[in-house]
XYZ file of C-alpha atoms in Angstrom:
392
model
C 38.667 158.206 -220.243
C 35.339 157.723 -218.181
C 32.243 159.107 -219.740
C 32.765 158.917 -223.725
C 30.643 158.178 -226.010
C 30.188 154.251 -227.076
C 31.279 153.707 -230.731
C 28.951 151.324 -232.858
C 30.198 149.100 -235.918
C 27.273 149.862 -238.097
C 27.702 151.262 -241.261
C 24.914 153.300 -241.048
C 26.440 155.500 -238.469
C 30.123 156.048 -239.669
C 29.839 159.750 -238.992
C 29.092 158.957 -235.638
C 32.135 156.146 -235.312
C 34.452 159.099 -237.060
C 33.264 161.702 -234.665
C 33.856 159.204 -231.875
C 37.487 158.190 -232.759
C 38.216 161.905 -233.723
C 37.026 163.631 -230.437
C 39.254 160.948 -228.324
C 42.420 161.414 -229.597
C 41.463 165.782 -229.940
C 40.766 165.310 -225.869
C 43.022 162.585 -224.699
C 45.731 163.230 -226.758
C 47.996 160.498 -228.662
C 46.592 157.296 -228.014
C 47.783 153.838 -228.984
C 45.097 152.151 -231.527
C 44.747 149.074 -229.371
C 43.991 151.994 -226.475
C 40.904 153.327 -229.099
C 39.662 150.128 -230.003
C 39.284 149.920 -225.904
C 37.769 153.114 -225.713
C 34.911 152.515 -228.283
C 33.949 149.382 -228.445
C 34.509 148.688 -232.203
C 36.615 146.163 -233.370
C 40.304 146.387 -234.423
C 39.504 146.362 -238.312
C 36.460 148.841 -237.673
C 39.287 151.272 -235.795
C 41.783 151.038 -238.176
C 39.433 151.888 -241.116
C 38.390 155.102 -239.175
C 41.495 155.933 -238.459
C 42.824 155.544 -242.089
C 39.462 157.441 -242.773
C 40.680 160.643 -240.230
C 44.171 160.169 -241.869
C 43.584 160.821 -245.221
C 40.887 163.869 -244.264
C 43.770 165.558 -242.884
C 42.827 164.960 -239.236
C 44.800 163.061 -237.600
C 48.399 161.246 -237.838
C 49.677 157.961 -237.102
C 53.191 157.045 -235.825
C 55.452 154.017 -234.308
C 55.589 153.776 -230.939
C 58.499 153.978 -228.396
C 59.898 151.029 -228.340
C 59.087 148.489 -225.121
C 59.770 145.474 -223.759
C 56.381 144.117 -224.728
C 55.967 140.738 -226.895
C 54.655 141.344 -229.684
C 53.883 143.757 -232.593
C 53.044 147.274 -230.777
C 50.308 149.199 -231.642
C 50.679 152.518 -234.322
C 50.030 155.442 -231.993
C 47.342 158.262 -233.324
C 47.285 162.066 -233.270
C 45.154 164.534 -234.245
C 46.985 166.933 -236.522
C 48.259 169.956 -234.954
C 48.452 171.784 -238.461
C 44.630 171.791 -237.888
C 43.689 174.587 -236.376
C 41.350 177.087 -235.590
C 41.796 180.870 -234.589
C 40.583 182.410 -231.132
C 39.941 185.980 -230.520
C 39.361 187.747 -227.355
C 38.348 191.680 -227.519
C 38.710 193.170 -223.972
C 38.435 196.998 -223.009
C 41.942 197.005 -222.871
C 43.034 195.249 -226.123
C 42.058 192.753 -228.236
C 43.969 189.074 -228.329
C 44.152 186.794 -231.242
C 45.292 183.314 -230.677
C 45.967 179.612 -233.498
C 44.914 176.808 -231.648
C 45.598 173.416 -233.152
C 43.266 170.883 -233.014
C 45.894 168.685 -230.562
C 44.915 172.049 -227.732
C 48.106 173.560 -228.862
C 48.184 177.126 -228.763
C 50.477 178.369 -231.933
C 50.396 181.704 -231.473
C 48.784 184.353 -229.047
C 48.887 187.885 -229.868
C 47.527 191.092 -227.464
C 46.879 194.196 -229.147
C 46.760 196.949 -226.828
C 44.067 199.737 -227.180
C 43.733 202.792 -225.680
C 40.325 203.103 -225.414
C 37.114 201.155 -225.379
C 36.730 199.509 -228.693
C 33.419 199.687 -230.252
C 32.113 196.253 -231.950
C 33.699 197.913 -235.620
C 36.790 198.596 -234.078
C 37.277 195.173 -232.760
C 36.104 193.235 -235.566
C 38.881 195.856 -237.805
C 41.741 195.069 -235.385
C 40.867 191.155 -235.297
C 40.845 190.975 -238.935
C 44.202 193.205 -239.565
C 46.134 190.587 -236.791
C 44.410 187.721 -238.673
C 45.766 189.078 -241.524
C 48.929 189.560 -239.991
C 49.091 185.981 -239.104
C 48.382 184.334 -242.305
C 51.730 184.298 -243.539
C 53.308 181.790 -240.757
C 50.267 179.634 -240.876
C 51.874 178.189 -244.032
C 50.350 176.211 -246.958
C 50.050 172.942 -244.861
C 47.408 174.533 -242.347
C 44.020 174.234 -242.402
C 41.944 176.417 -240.653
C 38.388 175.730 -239.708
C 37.310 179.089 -238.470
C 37.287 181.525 -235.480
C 35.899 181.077 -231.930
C 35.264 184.077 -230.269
C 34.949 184.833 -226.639
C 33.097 187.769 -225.522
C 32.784 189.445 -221.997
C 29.547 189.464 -222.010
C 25.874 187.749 -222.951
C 26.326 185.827 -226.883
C 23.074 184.292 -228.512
C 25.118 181.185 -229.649
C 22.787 180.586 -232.372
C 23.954 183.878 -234.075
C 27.083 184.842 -232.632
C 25.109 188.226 -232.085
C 26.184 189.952 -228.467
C 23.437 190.966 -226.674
C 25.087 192.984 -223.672
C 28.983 193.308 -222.844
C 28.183 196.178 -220.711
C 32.091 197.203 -220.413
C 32.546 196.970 -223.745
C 29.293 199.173 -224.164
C 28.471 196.672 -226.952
C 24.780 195.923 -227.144
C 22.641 193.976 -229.652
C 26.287 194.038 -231.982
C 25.910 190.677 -234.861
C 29.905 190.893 -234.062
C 30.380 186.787 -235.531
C 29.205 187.877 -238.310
C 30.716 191.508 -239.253
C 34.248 189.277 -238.387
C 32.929 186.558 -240.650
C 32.561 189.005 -243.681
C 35.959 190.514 -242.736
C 37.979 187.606 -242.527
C 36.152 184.666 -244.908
C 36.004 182.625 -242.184
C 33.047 181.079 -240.213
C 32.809 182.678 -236.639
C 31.298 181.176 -233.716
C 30.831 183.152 -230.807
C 30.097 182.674 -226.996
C 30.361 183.814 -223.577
C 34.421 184.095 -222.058
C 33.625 182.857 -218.989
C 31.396 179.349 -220.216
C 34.333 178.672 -222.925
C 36.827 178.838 -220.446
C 34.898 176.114 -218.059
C 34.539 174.322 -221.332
C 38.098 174.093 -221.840
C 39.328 173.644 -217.886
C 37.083 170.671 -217.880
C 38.415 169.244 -221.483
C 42.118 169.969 -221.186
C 42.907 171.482 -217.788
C 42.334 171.560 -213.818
C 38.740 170.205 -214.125
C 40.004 167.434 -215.856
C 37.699 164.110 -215.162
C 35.275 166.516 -212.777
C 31.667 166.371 -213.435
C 30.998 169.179 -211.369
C 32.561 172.505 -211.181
C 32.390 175.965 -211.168
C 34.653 178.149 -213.211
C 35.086 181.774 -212.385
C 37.338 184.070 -214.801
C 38.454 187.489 -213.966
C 39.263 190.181 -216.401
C 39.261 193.560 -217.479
C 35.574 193.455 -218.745
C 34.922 191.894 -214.923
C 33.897 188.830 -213.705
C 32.116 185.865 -215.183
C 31.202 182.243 -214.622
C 30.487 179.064 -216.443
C 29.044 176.194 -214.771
C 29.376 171.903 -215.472
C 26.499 169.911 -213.833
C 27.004 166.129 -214.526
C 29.574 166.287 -217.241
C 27.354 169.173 -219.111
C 27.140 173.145 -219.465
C 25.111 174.574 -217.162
C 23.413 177.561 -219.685
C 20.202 178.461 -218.589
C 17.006 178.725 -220.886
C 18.680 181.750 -223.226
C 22.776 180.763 -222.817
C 23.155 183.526 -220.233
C 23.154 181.479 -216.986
C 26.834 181.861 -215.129
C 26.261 186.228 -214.459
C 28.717 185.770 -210.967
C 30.049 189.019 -211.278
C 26.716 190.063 -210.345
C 25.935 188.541 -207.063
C 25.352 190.361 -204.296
C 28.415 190.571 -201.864
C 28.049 193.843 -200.357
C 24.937 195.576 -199.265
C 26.536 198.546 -198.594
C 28.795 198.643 -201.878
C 28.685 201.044 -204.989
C 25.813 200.832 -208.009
C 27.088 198.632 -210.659
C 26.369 199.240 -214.310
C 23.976 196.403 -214.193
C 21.674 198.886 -211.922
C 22.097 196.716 -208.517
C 24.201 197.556 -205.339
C 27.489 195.700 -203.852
C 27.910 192.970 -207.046
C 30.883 191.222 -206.880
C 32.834 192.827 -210.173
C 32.284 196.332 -208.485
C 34.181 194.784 -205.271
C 36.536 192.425 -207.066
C 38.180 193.708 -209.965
C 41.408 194.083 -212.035
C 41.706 198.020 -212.514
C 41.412 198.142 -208.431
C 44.829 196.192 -208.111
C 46.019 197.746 -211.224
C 45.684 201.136 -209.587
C 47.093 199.960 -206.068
C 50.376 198.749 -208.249
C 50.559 202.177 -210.007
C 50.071 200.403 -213.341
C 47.912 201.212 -216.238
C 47.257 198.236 -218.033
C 48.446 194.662 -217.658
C 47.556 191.335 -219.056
C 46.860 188.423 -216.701
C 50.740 187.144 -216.597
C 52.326 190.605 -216.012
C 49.990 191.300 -213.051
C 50.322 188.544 -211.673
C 54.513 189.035 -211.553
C 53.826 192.391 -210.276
C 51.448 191.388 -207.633
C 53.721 188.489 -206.390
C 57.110 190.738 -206.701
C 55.029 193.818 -204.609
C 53.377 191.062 -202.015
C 56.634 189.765 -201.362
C 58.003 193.357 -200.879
C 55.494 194.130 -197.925
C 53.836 196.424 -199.681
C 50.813 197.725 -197.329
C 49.095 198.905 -199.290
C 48.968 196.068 -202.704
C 48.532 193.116 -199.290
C 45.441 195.042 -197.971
C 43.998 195.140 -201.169
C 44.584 191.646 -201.658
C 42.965 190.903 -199.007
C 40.135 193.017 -199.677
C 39.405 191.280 -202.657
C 40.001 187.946 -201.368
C 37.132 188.168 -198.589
C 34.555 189.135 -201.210
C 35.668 186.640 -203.377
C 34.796 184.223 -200.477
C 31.822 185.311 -200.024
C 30.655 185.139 -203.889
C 32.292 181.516 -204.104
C 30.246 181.050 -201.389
C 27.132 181.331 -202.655
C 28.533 179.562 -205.546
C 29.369 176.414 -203.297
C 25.749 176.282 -201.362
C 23.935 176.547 -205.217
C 25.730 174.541 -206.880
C 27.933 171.959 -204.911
C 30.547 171.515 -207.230
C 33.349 169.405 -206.757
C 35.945 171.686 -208.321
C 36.006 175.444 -208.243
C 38.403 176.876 -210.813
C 39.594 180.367 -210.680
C 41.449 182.291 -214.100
C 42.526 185.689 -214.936
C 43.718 187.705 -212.088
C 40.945 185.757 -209.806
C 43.985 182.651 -210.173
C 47.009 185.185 -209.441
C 44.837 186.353 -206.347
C 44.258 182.614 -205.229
C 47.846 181.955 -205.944
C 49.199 184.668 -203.530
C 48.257 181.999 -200.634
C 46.384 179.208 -201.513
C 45.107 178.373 -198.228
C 43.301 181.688 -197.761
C 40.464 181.265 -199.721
C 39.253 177.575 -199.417
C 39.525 178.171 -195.406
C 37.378 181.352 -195.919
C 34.585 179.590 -198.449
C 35.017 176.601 -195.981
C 33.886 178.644 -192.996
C 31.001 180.567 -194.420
C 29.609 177.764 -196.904
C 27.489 174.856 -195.890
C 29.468 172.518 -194.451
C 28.034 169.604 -196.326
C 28.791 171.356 -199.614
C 32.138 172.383 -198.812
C 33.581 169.535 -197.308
C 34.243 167.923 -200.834
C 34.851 171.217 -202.304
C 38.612 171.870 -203.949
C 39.197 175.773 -205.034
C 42.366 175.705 -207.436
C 43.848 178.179 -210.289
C 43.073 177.313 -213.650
C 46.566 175.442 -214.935
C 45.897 176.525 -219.057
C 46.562 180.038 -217.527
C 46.661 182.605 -219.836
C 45.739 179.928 -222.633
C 42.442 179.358 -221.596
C 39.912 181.760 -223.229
C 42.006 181.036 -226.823
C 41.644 177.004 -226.220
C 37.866 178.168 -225.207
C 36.811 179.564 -228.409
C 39.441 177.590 -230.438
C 36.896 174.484 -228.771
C 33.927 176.611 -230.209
C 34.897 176.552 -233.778
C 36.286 172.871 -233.837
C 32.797 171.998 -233.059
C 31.043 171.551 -236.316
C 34.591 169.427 -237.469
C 34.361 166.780 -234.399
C 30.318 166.526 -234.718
C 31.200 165.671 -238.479
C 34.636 164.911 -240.022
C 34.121 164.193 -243.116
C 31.650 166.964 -243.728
């Protein structure tokens, strides 16, 4: 619980006190009240007029703890509500997923819905809002939802939700948060995949008390990055900064769509293994089954294209370890079922091309939300306006 914000007992800041006591528990999970007075600073009285606060907003729950063999009265343990959530959506080239997210980092529900083509922005937004639809039955009358998070394979003005370029989606310049906004009622915020999912990794997963890493997600729109320097999004003056999938990695490569030579999506990539595996579509968990079951079958040619991949990967993580010097590299998507094929490959590789002063801290590890990640990403996205201000 290093690195929280300090709670304050003046009255004149009980948003702040709320968002303080609200954002612990929605992080750390249940918590003893005794453990939040701790964590803030504020008195016991202070505390338990917060929490009361939170409980009867909706927001969080309070229950008896396990019994112990401690003297004396225990604690009341608080929650925040799961039947708070928020909904997630994903559009790929492939298919667009819809997730519920409560606001404990429990994903409800995910749902893929294949497509066989490129969607444009309109198609996306119309499939999104019929599987929203679709989903509003089981959220049930005690549910509240406080909007949609949405991330996108590609460069988001946050301020808008408006997608400048997700060149495999062939989107450009598309106000996609808010055509799903008027389809759905909801608010939308929207945001780049990759960023979101370092978001979450650091909040809830792998990257878990790191204040320095590097996450890199693999999909079927290619390959993106978010960065975390001291505790903090790395996100560059426009929100675009984390373009991986577009460093160099071989000079004598193929043009990518971007206009350049050798980048690393055009050498790295999820439709090269789904090819090698004679499949035409897969979504990160069934590819990485068929990888594993075809690996383990000695299939030639699947290993050598494993391998392939792997060395270029090195070399982009690379780069990505002499720029940055994080203390945590975190891979997702197929980039994780790659990694996880042997997981000494590819730290020995970055180890012996990297500088050996930023790689001799360096840990390279799969993202452990797995498949999770990009809903709890944008699910974080549209909780953000509730933790900044609970009662608002």
């Amino acid at each position: 619980m290093n690195g929280r914000a300090t709670g304050t007992n003046l009255d004149t800041v009980r948003r702040h006190n709320l968002s303080t006591v609200l954002g612990i528990v929605h992080r750390e999970g249940p918590l003893a009240r005794s453990a939040l007075t701790q964590a803030t600073g504020l008195n016991r009285s202070t505390v338990g007029a917060l929490v009361g606060e939170l409980a009867e907003l909706g927001l969080v729950q309070e229950r008896e703890p396990e019994l112990s063999n401690r003297v004396g009265r225990p604690s009341p343990v608080v929650a925040a509500d799961g039947r708070v959530v928020a909904i997630a959506v994903n559009p790929e080239i492939d298919a667009v997923t819809v997730g519920v997210v409560g606001l404990d980092a429990v994903v409800h529900r995910r749902v893929r819905y294949p497509i066989g083509h490129i969607p444009s922005a309109a198609e996306a937004v119309a499939v999104a809002g019929a599987v929203i639809d679709g989903l509003r039955p089981s959220l049930g009358d005690a549910t509240r939802v406080t909007g949609i998070g949405v991330a996108v394979p590609g460069l988001v003005r946050e301020d808008d939700g408006v997608v400048r370029l997700a060149p495999h989606l062939q989107w450009r310049e598309e106000p996609f948060a808010a055509e799903l906004s008027a389809a759905t009622g909801y608010p939308v915020l929207a945001a780049n995949d990759a960023s979101l999912g370092a978001n979450a990794e650091r909040l809830f997963g792998a990257g878990r008390g790191a204040s320095d890493l590097v996450y890199v997600n693999g999909g079927a729109s290619g390959i993106g990055a978010g960065v975390i320097v001291s505790g903090a999004p790395l996100t560059g003056i426009s929100g675009y900064a984390g373009e991986l999938g577009h460093t160099l990695v071989n000079s004598a490569g193929v043009r990518c769509h971007c206009g350049a030579i050798g980048c690393l999506e055009t050498e790295v990539s999820q439709s090269a293994l789904l090819r090698v595996l004679g499949m035409d579509a897969a979504d990160a968990d069934e590819l990485e089954r068929a990888l594993s079951a075809a690996v383990a079958a000695g299939d030639e040619a699947v290993i050598a294209e494993v391998e392939r991949q792997t060395g270029f990967l090195a070399t982009a993580l690379r780069t990505a370890t002499n720029v940055f010097d994080p203390q945590l590299i975190v891979l997702g998507g197929f980039l994780g079922a790659l990694h996880g094929l042997d997981p000494e490959r590819l730290p020995r590789l970055v180890g012996e091309q990297a500088l050996a002063a930023s790689a001799e801290r360096l840990s390279i590890v799969r993202s452990e939300l797995g498949s999770d990640i990009l809903m709890i990403g944008a699910a974080e996205l549209a909780f953000r306006p509730l933790l900044a201000d609970p009662a608002g």
